[in-house]
Amino acid sequence: MKIPIVIVVLLGGVFAVLALFCIYQRARILLLRRRLRTAMHNSVETSNFLALFSRNLKTRAEFDNWMNVTARYVAELISAQSVCIFGREGDQLRAAGVSGPFPLLHKASNYVMTKPKYILELLRRERIRVGEGILGSVAEKNQDIVIEDAMNDERVNLVDPLVPIDCLMAVPLVSEGVVTGVMCAVNSTKPGSSAFTSDQLARFKFISTQVVLAQNILAAYANLSEQQRINQELEFARNLQRSLLPKTFPVWGRFSVQAFTRASKEVSGDFYDFVQIDDDQLLVVIGDACGKGIPACMIMFMTRSFIRSNIDRFTSLKDLLLELNDNLYRDTGDERYITLGCCLLNKRDMTLEYARGGHTELLVYVREHIRVIYPDGAALGILPSELSDFDCFHMEFTPTMSVLMFTDGVNEATSPKTGEYFGVKRLTDLYKESCLRGDSPEDLIYNVINTVDTFAETPNGEGQEDDQTMVIIRHI
């Protein structure tokens, strides 16, 4: 029986479609297998990279060397003679990690370097402006560059003939859409290839995402390490400062002394101290170093150390302040100084001698009135002693009498609503009212600090602008 031609044609078409479908499915399976192998390979590369990076993160002491290890791993992965990883700092690129004899790709000096190790050192110091040269162009345009024949490419400006360039490729390092650097590979070491292949470029581009991850991790660790170091130094300074403050407040004959201090930063530039001179005399000091934090704290340490180590040599407060001024003027910068208030208590004569170096007023409560005392004297460390002078004030300390010393963090506390200072007048009124009521020094301090906090809207000192210190001396 003869099969109709139409059926033959239809069967032929069906077989052809089935054949094409089988070919398509086979090609699709091969593509999927290739993608799976690539994914698995990339997964292995990522795993190896992160394992290597984490090992070095634990064992290397310098962040720079971690990026050198990363560059070496990338060079081995893509079969390149040398790799350099550049980080971006503003509008410039700086070498962060290098593997192999990486050449200079821009003319950075007026002389030719002759040894590869010197080139590597120079790479770490030099800056490449974004937009200039091969690497600057990659960073500016956020595009890969591949140069197959570098010897005949005018874009390659070879500075060192000892490091010839046959081929190179460079890719941008991108984090969240922002170019954070450039990675460049020079000279393929893959057998049988004088230029980088598409497979090498694909690997290079893939691993660049891991290098960006390394950059981010290093930045986080660097910031963490720096912050940890700062925190440790601040904790050390805070503990040292706390240890230097007197633990108890003296009762010196008929004199009773009470003090309070509160820092605006981790450490304070304010301080108070009590220094016994002999069996009869006690020096009570309050100070306020210019500024806040560590610099002010260091001036405070210098001042306290000088007073304690030299106090027996002086017969007057004036001489003490003049020599202290000499030391600070010689050893501190133009913008570093300290204000000081000094009360010398004599329990045998029941007298008080007062001198100051640029410090706030001394408030004296006597006979139900407040006297404001401010003898002449510039802040210490500003002027040479030949241009400085310090007056002294003497008075007999009678029953019911008291004095208040304070730093300007109290009277210059500022209202956020009006911009007005708390002021000496408000402090004087509080002091007088407290004395008339017969408040204890502790109650007076509590009342003043609470009132200042309410005025400046700094509950419990939160957000206070300056260190605050008070010293109260009263007759008992």
GROMACS .gro file of C-alpha atoms in nm:
model
  476
    1MET     CA    1   0.000   0.000   0.000
    2LYS     CA    2   0.127   0.331  -0.101
    3ILE     CA    3   0.162   0.596   0.180
    4PRO     CA    4   0.029   0.930   0.073
    5ILE     CA    5   0.293   1.198   0.023
    6VAL     CA    6   0.116   1.427   0.267
    7ILE     CA    7   0.157   1.178   0.550
    8VAL     CA    8   0.525   1.132   0.462
    9VAL     CA    9   0.578   1.509   0.472
   10LEU     CA   10   0.393   1.536   0.807
   11LEU     CA   11   0.594   1.251   0.960
   12GLY     CA   12   0.915   1.407   0.831
   13GLY     CA   13   0.818   1.737   0.988
   14VAL     CA   14   0.740   1.568   1.319
   15PHE     CA   15   1.075   1.388   1.322
   16ALA     CA   16   1.254   1.714   1.233
   17VAL     CA   17   1.079   1.899   1.518
   18LEU     CA   18   1.161   1.617   1.760
   19ALA     CA   19   1.523   1.623   1.645
   20LEU     CA   20   1.544   1.999   1.690
   21PHE     CA   21   1.379   1.972   2.031
   22CYS     CA   22   1.629   1.707   2.136
   23ILE     CA   23   1.917   1.924   2.015
   24TYR     CA   24   1.773   2.224   2.199
   25GLN     CA   25   1.725   2.026   2.519
   26ARG     CA   26   2.076   1.887   2.496
   27ALA     CA   27   2.218   2.234   2.442
   28ARG     CA   28   2.008   2.366   2.729
   29ILE     CA   29   2.127   2.086   2.959
   30LEU     CA   30   2.488   2.157   2.860
   31LEU     CA   31   2.436   2.528   2.931
   32LEU     CA   32   2.277   2.456   3.266
   33ARG     CA   33   2.559   2.218   3.353
   34ARG     CA   34   2.812   2.487   3.254
   35ARG     CA   35   2.632   2.744   3.465
   36LEU     CA   36   2.615   2.498   3.753
   37ARG     CA   37   2.988   2.428   3.722
   38THR     CA   38   3.056   2.800   3.707
   39ALA     CA   39   2.835   2.862   4.008
   40MET     CA   40   2.998   2.580   4.198
   41HIS     CA   41   3.340   2.704   4.093
   42ASN     CA   42   3.250   3.058   4.200
   43SER     CA   43   3.115   2.921   4.524
   44VAL     CA   44   3.442   2.740   4.585
   45GLU     CA   45   3.639   3.052   4.493
   46THR     CA   46   3.428   3.260   4.729
   47SER     CA   47   3.465   3.004   5.006
   48ASN     CA   48   3.843   2.984   4.951
   49PHE     CA   49   3.875   3.360   4.939
   50LEU     CA   50   3.678   3.417   5.259
   51ALA     CA   51   3.861   3.136   5.437
   52LEU     CA   52   4.197   3.284   5.337
   53PHE     CA   53   4.086   3.632   5.432
   54SER     CA   54   3.948   3.528   5.770
   55ARG     CA   55   4.268   3.338   5.853
   56ASN     CA   56   4.478   3.641   5.779
   57LEU     CA   57   4.235   3.868   5.959
   58LYS     CA   58   4.310   3.674   6.274
   59THR     CA   59   4.684   3.653   6.234
   60ARG     CA   60   4.806   3.964   6.057
   61ALA     CA   61   4.897   4.269   6.259
   62GLU     CA   62   4.874   4.522   5.976
   63PHE     CA   63   4.565   4.594   5.766
   64ASP     CA   64   4.781   4.674   5.460
   65ASN     CA   65   4.925   4.324   5.454
   66TRP     CA   66   4.580   4.169   5.450
   67MET     CA   67   4.513   4.340   5.118
   68ASN     CA   68   4.852   4.220   4.989
   69VAL     CA   69   4.741   3.863   5.068
   70THR     CA   70   4.416   3.932   4.883
   71ALA     CA   71   4.608   4.059   4.578
   72ARG     CA   72   4.826   3.747   4.583
   73TYR     CA   73   4.519   3.522   4.595
   74VAL     CA   74   4.361   3.706   4.300
   75ALA     CA   75   4.684   3.681   4.097
   76GLU     CA   76   4.697   3.303   4.151
   77LEU     CA   77   4.327   3.264   4.076
   78ILE     CA   78   4.338   3.439   3.738
   79SER     CA   79   4.696   3.336   3.644
   80ALA     CA   80   4.841   3.689   3.638
   81GLN     CA   81   5.203   3.794   3.689
   82SER     CA   82   5.101   4.082   3.917
   83VAL     CA   83   4.789   4.239   4.063
   84CYS     CA   84   4.740   4.569   4.239
   85ILE     CA   85   4.431   4.669   4.433
   86PHE     CA   86   4.369   5.044   4.454
   87GLY     CA   87   4.135   5.199   4.705
   88ARG     CA   88   3.958   5.525   4.636
   89GLU     CA   89   4.012   5.824   4.866
   90GLY     CA   90   3.800   6.114   4.746
   91ASP     CA   91   3.907   6.187   4.387
   92GLN     CA   92   4.228   5.982   4.409
   93LEU     CA   93   4.331   5.617   4.392
   94ARG     CA   94   4.593   5.473   4.626
   95ALA     CA   95   4.755   5.129   4.614
   96ALA     CA   96   4.621   4.923   4.904
   97GLY     CA   97   4.753   4.577   4.816
   98VAL     CA   98   5.012   4.451   4.568
   99SER     CA   99   5.126   4.110   4.446
  100GLY     CA  100   5.421   4.064   4.212
  101PRO     CA  101   5.627   4.327   4.027
  102PHE     CA  102   5.344   4.562   3.942
  103PRO     CA  103   5.457   4.847   3.711
  104LEU     CA  104   5.381   5.214   3.737
  105LEU     CA  105   5.099   5.294   3.496
  106HIS     CA  106   5.134   5.671   3.518
  107LYS     CA  107   5.434   5.900   3.527
  108ALA     CA  108   5.466   5.973   3.896
  109SER     CA  109   5.826   6.093   3.922
  110ASN     CA  110   6.099   6.262   3.723
  111TYR     CA  111   6.342   5.972   3.748
  112VAL     CA  112   6.336   5.605   3.659
  113MET     CA  113   6.313   5.346   3.938
  114THR     CA  114   6.543   5.051   3.877
  115LYS     CA  115   6.434   4.789   4.132
  116PRO     CA  116   6.087   4.634   4.157
  117LYS     CA  117   6.081   4.659   4.537
  118TYR     CA  118   6.123   5.036   4.512
  119ILE     CA  119   5.837   5.049   4.261
  120LEU     CA  120   5.611   4.874   4.512
  121GLU     CA  121   5.708   5.126   4.780
  122LEU     CA  122   5.642   5.411   4.539
  123LEU     CA  123   5.304   5.263   4.444
  124ARG     CA  124   5.192   5.279   4.806
  125ARG     CA  125   5.285   5.647   4.829
  126GLU     CA  126   5.161   5.771   4.493
  127ARG     CA  127   4.810   5.893   4.417
  128ILE     CA  128   4.628   5.853   4.085
  129ARG     CA  129   4.363   6.113   4.018
  130VAL     CA  130   4.024   5.979   3.908
  131GLY     CA  131   3.986   6.044   3.535
  132GLU     CA  132   4.360   6.040   3.459
  133GLY     CA  133   4.538   5.749   3.293
  134ILE     CA  134   4.414   5.395   3.253
  135LEU     CA  135   4.314   5.334   3.614
  136GLY     CA  136   4.167   5.680   3.663
  137SER     CA  137   3.952   5.625   3.353
  138VAL     CA  138   3.822   5.292   3.488
  139ALA     CA  139   3.727   5.460   3.816
  140GLU     CA  140   3.562   5.757   3.647
  141LYS     CA  141   3.363   5.561   3.386
  142ASN     CA  142   3.295   5.253   3.601
  143GLN     CA  143   3.394   5.034   3.304
  144ASP     CA  144   3.635   4.743   3.255
  145ILE     CA  145   3.942   4.787   3.040
  146VAL     CA  146   4.132   4.509   2.861
  147ILE     CA  147   4.452   4.579   2.668
  148GLU     CA  148   4.574   4.277   2.471
  149ASP     CA  149   4.889   4.430   2.321
  150ALA     CA  150   5.019   4.679   2.574
  151MET     CA  151   5.356   4.725   2.402
  152ASN     CA  152   5.181   4.894   2.111
  153ASP     CA  153   4.906   5.072   2.302
  154GLU     CA  154   4.961   5.446   2.354
  155ARG     CA  155   4.751   5.441   2.673
  156VAL     CA  156   5.025   5.248   2.851
  157ASN     CA  157   5.288   5.488   2.980
  158LEU     CA  158   5.565   5.254   3.096
  159VAL     CA  159   5.799   5.417   3.347
  160ASP     CA  160   6.015   5.120   3.449
  161PRO     CA  161   6.154   4.909   3.162
  162LEU     CA  162   6.240   4.628   3.407
  163VAL     CA  163   5.869   4.554   3.440
  164PRO     CA  164   5.742   4.517   3.081
  165ILE     CA  165   5.370   4.504   3.017
  166ASP     CA  166   5.244   4.257   2.756
  167CYS     CA  167   4.875   4.278   2.846
  168LEU     CA  168   4.660   4.408   3.125
  169MET     CA  169   4.302   4.426   3.245
  170ALA     CA  170   4.142   4.651   3.503
  171VAL     CA  171   3.798   4.641   3.664
  172PRO     CA  172   3.624   4.889   3.894
  173LEU     CA  173   3.549   4.790   4.252
  174VAL     CA  174   3.189   4.886   4.317
  175SER     CA  175   2.998   4.888   4.645
  176GLU     CA  176   2.629   4.979   4.637
  177GLY     CA  177   2.670   5.155   4.304
  178VAL     CA  178   2.970   5.361   4.415
  179VAL     CA  179   3.321   5.302   4.278
  180THR     CA  180   3.542   5.236   4.582
  181GLY     CA  181   3.856   5.147   4.392
  182VAL     CA  182   4.013   4.971   4.093
  183MET     CA  183   4.180   4.633   4.057
  184CYS     CA  184   4.437   4.582   3.784
  185ALA     CA  185   4.613   4.266   3.661
  186VAL     CA  186   4.924   4.269   3.442
  187ASN     CA  187   5.062   3.994   3.216
  188SER     CA  188   4.892   3.658   3.184
  189THR     CA  189   5.088   3.354   3.301
  190LYS     CA  190   4.840   3.109   3.151
  191PRO     CA  191   5.026   2.866   2.920
  192GLY     CA  192   4.973   2.922   2.552
  193SER     CA  193   4.820   3.268   2.594
  194SER     CA  194   4.991   3.602   2.541
  195ALA     CA  195   4.683   3.796   2.647
  196PHE     CA  196   4.413   3.758   2.910
  197THR     CA  197   4.128   3.534   2.796
  198SER     CA  198   3.758   3.599   2.841
  199ASP     CA  199   3.755   3.329   3.110
  200GLN     CA  200   4.030   3.511   3.303
  201LEU     CA  201   3.838   3.837   3.272
  202ALA     CA  202   3.517   3.670   3.394
  203ARG     CA  203   3.699   3.533   3.698
  204PHE     CA  204   3.862   3.870   3.757
  205LYS     CA  205   3.526   4.048   3.750
  206PHE     CA  206   3.367   3.788   3.974
  207ILE     CA  207   3.640   3.797   4.238
  208SER     CA  208   3.627   4.179   4.237
  209THR     CA  209   3.298   4.154   4.428
  210GLN     CA  210   3.482   3.959   4.699
  211VAL     CA  211   3.758   4.219   4.706
  212VAL     CA  212   3.494   4.485   4.767
  213LEU     CA  213   3.370   4.272   5.055
  214ALA     CA  214   3.728   4.257   5.186
  215GLN     CA  215   3.754   4.636   5.160
  216ASN     CA  216   3.435   4.679   5.359
  217ILE     CA  217   3.543   4.429   5.624
  218LEU     CA  218   3.883   4.595   5.659
  219ALA     CA  219   3.724   4.937   5.686
  220ALA     CA  220   3.490   4.810   5.955
  221TYR     CA  221   3.774   4.643   6.144
  222ALA     CA  222   3.993   4.953   6.111
  223ASN     CA  223   3.717   5.176   6.248
  224LEU     CA  224   3.640   4.925   6.521
  225SER     CA  225   4.006   4.894   6.613
  226GLU     CA  226   4.051   5.270   6.618
  227GLN     CA  227   3.739   5.316   6.828
  228GLN     CA  228   3.849   5.040   7.065
  229ARG     CA  229   4.188   5.205   7.101
  230ILE     CA  230   4.027   5.543   7.168
  231ASN     CA  231   3.788   5.387   7.418
  232GLN     CA  232   4.075   5.216   7.597
  233GLU     CA  233   4.272   5.540   7.614
  234LEU     CA  234   3.971   5.732   7.740
  235GLU     CA  235   3.899   5.464   7.998
  236PHE     CA  236   4.259   5.477   8.112
  237ALA     CA  237   4.252   5.858   8.132
  238ARG     CA  238   3.915   5.851   8.310
  239ASN     CA  239   4.038   5.601   8.569
  240LEU     CA  240   4.363   5.791   8.615
  241GLN     CA  241   4.178   6.118   8.663
  242ARG     CA  242   3.935   5.957   8.905
  243SER     CA  243   4.225   5.817   9.105
  244LEU     CA  244   4.385   6.161   9.132
  245LEU     CA  245   4.080   6.332   9.279
  246PRO     CA  246   4.084   6.336   9.661
  247LYS     CA  247   3.878   6.050   9.802
  248THR     CA  248   3.777   6.238  10.117
  249PHE     CA  249   3.711   6.602  10.199
  250PRO     CA  250   3.923   6.749  10.475
  251VAL     CA  251   3.825   6.908  10.802
  252TRP     CA  252   4.116   7.144  10.870
  253GLY     CA  253   4.085   7.288  11.218
  254ARG     CA  254   3.768   7.497  11.200
  255PHE     CA  255   3.765   7.475  10.820
  256SER     CA  256   3.542   7.225  10.642
  257VAL     CA  257   3.592   7.159  10.269
  258GLN     CA  258   3.344   7.002  10.024
  259ALA     CA  259   3.382   6.960   9.646
  260PHE     CA  260   3.193   6.840   9.339
  261THR     CA  261   3.294   6.788   8.975
  262ARG     CA  262   3.112   6.661   8.666
  263ALA     CA  263   3.270   6.618   8.322
  264SER     CA  264   3.100   6.709   7.996
  265LYS     CA  265   3.312   6.453   7.805
  266GLU     CA  266   3.468   6.121   7.897
  267VAL     CA  267   3.743   6.307   8.081
  268SER     CA  268   3.751   6.651   8.234
  269GLY     CA  269   3.971   6.959   8.216
  270ASP     CA  270   3.841   7.067   8.557
  271PHE     CA  271   3.998   6.953   8.880
  272TYR     CA  272   4.019   7.028   9.249
  273ASP     CA  273   4.287   6.927   9.497
  274PHE     CA  274   4.385   6.962   9.863
  275VAL     CA  275   4.759   6.982   9.938
  276GLN     CA  276   4.893   6.991  10.291
  277ILE     CA  277   5.195   7.221  10.319
  278ASP     CA  278   5.271   7.183  10.690
  279ASP     CA  279   5.090   7.121  11.016
  280ASP     CA  280   4.901   7.450  10.988
  281GLN     CA  281   4.855   7.521  10.618
  282LEU     CA  282   4.636   7.351  10.358
  283LEU     CA  283   4.620   7.460   9.994
  284VAL     CA  284   4.279   7.419   9.827
  285VAL     CA  285   4.297   7.444   9.447
  286ILE     CA  286   4.036   7.454   9.172
  287GLY     CA  287   4.133   7.459   8.804
  288ASP     CA  288   3.978   7.472   8.460
  289ALA     CA  289   4.195   7.385   8.159
  290CYS     CA  290   4.109   7.540   7.824
  291GLY     CA  291   3.897   7.311   7.607
  292LYS     CA  292   3.754   6.969   7.685
  293GLY     CA  293   3.847   6.604   7.671
  294ILE     CA  294   4.200   6.461   7.653
  295PRO     CA  295   4.395   6.784   7.569
  296ALA     CA  296   4.238   6.970   7.861
  297CYS     CA  297   4.288   6.667   8.082
  298MET     CA  298   4.662   6.665   8.005
  299ILE     CA  299   4.700   7.033   8.103
  300MET     CA  300   4.516   6.951   8.423
  301PHE     CA  301   4.760   6.665   8.497
  302MET     CA  302   5.061   6.891   8.435
  303THR     CA  303   4.925   7.160   8.668
  304ARG     CA  304   4.836   6.922   8.947
  305SER     CA  305   5.173   6.745   8.926
  306PHE     CA  306   5.367   7.071   8.939
  307ILE     CA  307   5.176   7.201   9.242
  308ARG     CA  308   5.212   6.878   9.439
  309SER     CA  309   5.580   6.830   9.360
  310ASN     CA  310   5.687   7.191   9.424
  311ILE     CA  311   5.455   7.325   9.691
  312ASP     CA  312   5.716   7.310   9.981
  313ARG     CA  313   5.951   7.545   9.789
  314PHE     CA  314   5.720   7.846   9.792
  315THR     CA  315   5.655   8.103  10.059
  316SER     CA  316   5.366   8.273   9.878
  317LEU     CA  317   5.085   8.195   9.636
  318LYS     CA  318   5.221   8.460   9.403
  319ASP     CA  319   5.556   8.282   9.364
  320LEU     CA  320   5.379   7.951   9.310
  321LEU     CA  321   5.162   8.092   9.032
  322LEU     CA  322   5.453   8.271   8.864
  323GLU     CA  323   5.664   7.955   8.837
  324LEU     CA  324   5.367   7.744   8.733
  325ASN     CA  325   5.297   8.001   8.463
  326ASP     CA  326   5.659   7.977   8.344
  327ASN     CA  327   5.631   7.599   8.307
  328LEU     CA  328   5.298   7.604   8.123
  329TYR     CA  329   5.401   7.892   7.896
  330ARG     CA  330   5.715   7.701   7.796
  331ASP     CA  331   5.563   7.355   7.757
  332THR     CA  332   5.218   7.416   7.606
  333GLY     CA  333   5.092   7.559   7.277
  334ASP     CA  334   4.952   7.904   7.219
  335GLU     CA  335   4.593   7.790   7.264
  336ARG     CA  336   4.654   7.581   7.576
  337TYR     CA  337   4.617   7.738   7.917
  338ILE     CA  338   4.449   7.687   8.252
  339THR     CA  339   4.265   7.909   8.496
  340LEU     CA  340   4.332   7.850   8.863
  341GLY     CA  341   4.186   7.956   9.196
  342CYS     CA  342   4.395   7.895   9.512
  343CYS     CA  343   4.284   7.922   9.875
  344LEU     CA  344   4.554   7.886  10.140
  345LEU     CA  345   4.394   7.791  10.472
  346ASN     CA  346   4.582   7.854  10.798
  347LYS     CA  347   4.410   7.674  11.083
  348ARG     CA  348   4.634   7.826  11.350
  349ASP     CA  349   4.549   8.188  11.260
  350MET     CA  350   4.209   8.104  11.104
  351THR     CA  351   4.298   8.305  10.794
  352LEU     CA  352   4.240   8.251  10.425
  353GLU     CA  353   4.471   8.376  10.150
  354TYR     CA  354   4.334   8.376   9.796
  355ALA     CA  355   4.498   8.424   9.456
  356ARG     CA  356   4.376   8.341   9.109
  357GLY     CA  357   4.505   8.305   8.758
  358GLY     CA  358   4.223   8.412   8.526
  359HIS     CA  359   3.969   8.205   8.721
  360THR     CA  360   3.607   8.286   8.798
  361GLU     CA  361   3.512   8.501   9.092
  362LEU     CA  362   3.542   8.389   9.453
  363LEU     CA  363   3.208   8.422   9.632
  364VAL     CA  364   3.236   8.496  10.005
  365TYR     CA  365   2.939   8.473  10.241
  366VAL     CA  366   2.992   8.695  10.543
  367ARG     CA  367   2.743   8.870  10.773
  368GLU     CA  368   2.445   8.758  10.561
  369HIS     CA  369   2.588   8.916  10.247
  370ILE     CA  370   2.783   8.791   9.946
  371ARG     CA  371   3.112   8.957   9.854
  372VAL     CA  372   3.254   8.890   9.508
  373ILE     CA  373   3.635   8.876   9.509
  374TYR     CA  374   3.850   8.867   9.195
  375PRO     CA  375   4.215   8.968   9.246
  376ASP     CA  376   4.417   9.046   8.933
  377GLY     CA  377   4.588   8.757   8.756
  378ALA     CA  378   4.587   8.626   8.400
  379ALA     CA  379   4.523   8.265   8.304
  380LEU     CA  380   4.834   8.048   8.332
  381GLY     CA  381   5.028   7.963   8.018
  382ILE     CA  382   4.914   8.259   7.805
  383LEU     CA  383   5.181   8.522   7.887
  384PRO     CA  384   5.544   8.498   7.997
  385SER     CA  385   5.587   8.565   8.368
  386GLU     CA  386   5.758   8.901   8.308
  387LEU     CA  387   5.424   9.020   8.169
  388SER     CA  388   5.215   8.848   8.439
  389ASP     CA  389   5.132   8.942   8.795
  390PHE     CA  390   4.913   8.783   9.058
  391ASP     CA  391   4.751   8.973   9.345
  392CYS     CA  392   4.670   8.802   9.673
  393PHE     CA  393   4.375   8.865   9.902
  394HIS     CA  394   4.391   8.795  10.279
  395MET     CA  395   4.104   8.775  10.524
  396GLU     CA  396   4.023   8.640  10.867
  397PHE     CA  397   3.783   8.347  10.850
  398THR     CA  398   3.510   8.414  11.108
  399PRO     CA  399   3.223   8.194  11.233
  400THR     CA  400   2.927   8.145  10.991
  401MET     CA  401   3.155   8.250  10.706
  402SER     CA  402   3.198   8.041  10.386
  403VAL     CA  403   3.344   8.073  10.036
  404LEU     CA  404   3.244   7.921   9.705
  405MET     CA  405   3.485   7.853   9.417
  406PHE     CA  406   3.346   7.734   9.084
  407THR     CA  407   3.441   7.683   8.720
  408ASP     CA  408   3.272   7.863   8.432
  409GLY     CA  409   3.083   7.549   8.331
  410VAL     CA  410   2.841   7.648   8.610
  411ASN     CA  411   2.783   8.017   8.542
  412GLU     CA  412   2.810   7.981   8.162
  413ALA     CA  413   2.553   7.703   8.135
  414THR     CA  414   2.326   7.828   7.856
  415SER     CA  415   1.950   7.823   7.816
  416PRO     CA  416   1.865   7.664   7.477
  417LYS     CA  417   1.550   7.876   7.459
  418THR     CA  418   1.699   8.223   7.512
  419GLY     CA  419   2.074   8.168   7.464
  420GLU     CA  420   2.125   8.335   7.802
  421TYR     CA  421   2.396   8.235   8.049
  422PHE     CA  422   2.298   8.108   8.392
  423GLY     CA  423   2.524   8.382   8.519
  424VAL     CA  424   2.706   8.473   8.839
  425LYS     CA  425   2.403   8.669   8.965
  426ARG     CA  426   2.177   8.359   8.975
  427LEU     CA  427   2.458   8.157   9.135
  428THR     CA  428   2.516   8.430   9.396
  429ASP     CA  429   2.145   8.441   9.483
  430LEU     CA  430   2.130   8.061   9.523
  431TYR     CA  431   2.441   8.066   9.738
  432LYS     CA  432   2.307   8.341   9.963
  433GLU     CA  433   1.966   8.174  10.007
  434SER     CA  434   2.131   7.845  10.094
  435CYS     CA  435   2.360   8.006  10.351
  436LEU     CA  436   2.070   8.195  10.511
  437ARG     CA  437   1.880   7.866  10.542
  438GLY     CA  438   2.182   7.699  10.695
  439ASP     CA  439   2.202   7.431  10.425
  440SER     CA  440   2.485   7.181  10.436
  441PRO     CA  441   2.750   7.206  10.161
  442GLU     CA  442   2.608   6.887  10.007
  443ASP     CA  443   2.259   7.041   9.991
  444LEU     CA  444   2.399   7.362   9.841
  445ILE     CA  445   2.579   7.168   9.566
  446TYR     CA  446   2.270   6.958   9.494
  447ASN     CA  447   2.052   7.270   9.474
  448VAL     CA  448   2.291   7.456   9.243
  449ILE     CA  449   2.343   7.163   9.005
  450ASN     CA  450   1.970   7.086   8.981
  451THR     CA  451   1.889   7.451   8.916
  452VAL     CA  452   2.160   7.475   8.648
  453ASP     CA  453   2.035   7.154   8.483
  454THR     CA  454   1.679   7.285   8.476
  455PHE     CA  455   1.792   7.619   8.332
  456ALA     CA  456   2.012   7.462   8.062
  457GLU     CA  457   1.776   7.166   8.004
  458THR     CA  458   2.053   6.916   8.080
  459PRO     CA  459   1.891   6.660   8.313
  460ASN     CA  460   2.158   6.488   8.523
  461GLY     CA  461   2.418   6.668   8.312
  462GLU     CA  462   2.312   6.503   7.986
  463GLY     CA  463   2.429   6.730   7.706
  464GLN     CA  464   2.607   6.979   7.931
  465GLU     CA  465   2.843   7.196   7.728
  466ASP     CA  466   3.131   7.228   7.974
  467ASP     CA  467   3.283   7.062   8.278
  468GLN     CA  468   3.132   7.180   8.606
  469THR     CA  469   3.317   7.196   8.939
  470MET     CA  470   3.252   7.361   9.274
  471VAL     CA  471   3.448   7.382   9.599
  472ILE     CA  472   3.291   7.509   9.924
  473ILE     CA  473   3.494   7.607  10.231
  474ARG     CA  474   3.307   7.701  10.544
  475HIS     CA  475   3.365   7.773  10.912
  476ILE     CA  476   3.246   7.510  11.155
   0.00000   0.00000   0.00000
